[in-house]
Amino acid sequence: MAATSYSTDPHDDFTLGAPQGQVFKHFLRLLEREYLIDHRTNAFRFEEYANFRELGAIWAHEEERMVCRDEVLASLSAAATASASSLERRAANI
């Protein structure tokens, strides 16, 4: 029977087991904490800074969508009005 060797590379997606020592180290760090749940405001270290240039691009895109939507609604309204008037003319001719 061949001996199974595990990869020590923590970024190897095809390992046969967990990276050696990583699970144990994380468990020990959990035990060292006073509380198991981290109640700090930024527990996952997400940076929530706004890039105002990106916000401007998003705003411009939303404005463009609103203009396109208004144009589509206006053309649909005009088409519905024309259709209604043509139906009225047909009904008057009958």
C-alpha positions as semicolon CSV with decimal commas, in nm:
position;residue;x (nm);y (nm);z (nm)
1;M;0,000;0,000;0,000
2;A;0,142;0,337;-0,103
3;A;0,198;0,601;0,162
4;T;-0,027;0,904;0,125
5;S;0,149;1,238;0,132
6;Y;-0,043;1,554;0,210
7;S;0,043;1,887;0,055
8;T;0,167;2,158;0,288
9;D;0,065;2,430;0,045
10;P;-0,232;2,615;0,205
11;H;-0,356;2,727;-0,138
12;D;-0,368;2,379;-0,291
13;D;-0,733;2,314;-0,374
14;F;-0,681;1,944;-0,431
15;T;-0,528;1,838;-0,101
16;L;-0,657;1,526;0,066
17;G;-0,683;1,695;0,403
18;A;-0,665;2,030;0,576
19;P;-0,331;2,213;0,565
20;Q;-0,120;2,073;0,843
21;G;-0,130;2,279;1,158
22;Q;-0,364;2,547;1,025
23;V;-0,679;2,410;1,188
24;F;-0,504;2,361;1,521
25;K;-0,357;2,714;1,517
26;H;-0,697;2,869;1,444
27;F;-0,856;2,666;1,722
28;L;-0,591;2,781;1,970
29;R;-0,650;3,143;1,871
30;L;-1,021;3,095;1,941
31;L;-0,945;2,965;2,289
32;E;-0,714;3,258;2,361
33;R;-0,993;3,511;2,303
34;E;-1,193;3,633;2,598
35;Y;-1,515;3,604;2,397
36;L;-1,570;3,365;2,107
37;I;-1,774;3,620;1,910
38;D;-1,601;3,934;1,791
39;H;-1,843;4,221;1,856
40;R;-1,623;4,496;1,719
41;T;-1,770;4,718;1,451
42;N;-1,535;4,597;1,178
43;A;-1,491;4,232;1,272
44;F;-1,414;4,117;0,918
45;R;-1,188;4,414;0,842
46;F;-1,399;4,540;0,553
47;E;-1,308;4,886;0,435
48;E;-1,620;5,088;0,374
49;Y;-1,478;5,398;0,213
50;A;-1,673;5,554;-0,072
51;N;-1,497;5,637;-0,394
52;F;-1,685;5,946;-0,507
53;R;-1,578;5,908;-0,870
54;E;-1,749;5,569;-0,879
55;L;-2,060;5,716;-0,718
56;G;-2,073;5,980;-0,991
57;A;-2,051;5,712;-1,260
58;I;-2,329;5,515;-1,094
59;W;-2,545;5,826;-1,070
60;A;-2,489;5,909;-1,438
61;H;-2,579;5,553;-1,536
62;E;-2,899;5,566;-1,329
63;E;-2,991;5,902;-1,484
64;E;-2,937;5,753;-1,831
65;R;-3,164;5,461;-1,743
66;M;-3,433;5,700;-1,621
67;V;-3,416;5,905;-1,944
68;C;-3,439;5,588;-2,155
69;R;-3,730;5,465;-1,946
70;D;-3,912;5,797;-1,989
71;E;-3,856;5,787;-2,367
72;V;-3,991;5,432;-2,386
73;L;-4,296;5,523;-2,177
74;A;-4,362;5,829;-2,395
75;S;-4,342;5,624;-2,715
76;L;-4,569;5,356;-2,569
77;S;-4,817;5,621;-2,461
78;A;-4,814;5,775;-2,810
79;A;-4,862;5,433;-2,967
80;A;-5,152;5,355;-2,733
81;T;-5,317;5,690;-2,810
82;A;-5,278;5,635;-3,185
83;S;-5,416;5,284;-3,154
84;A;-5,714;5,404;-2,952
85;S;-5,793;5,680;-3,202
86;S;-5,771;5,437;-3,495
87;L;-6,008;5,200;-3,315
88;E;-6,251;5,487;-3,257
89;R;-6,237;5,577;-3,628
90;R;-6,303;5,215;-3,726
91;A;-6,594;5,196;-3,484
92;A;-6,739;5,518;-3,627
93;N;-6,717;5,379;-3,984
94;I;-6,904;5,060;-3,898
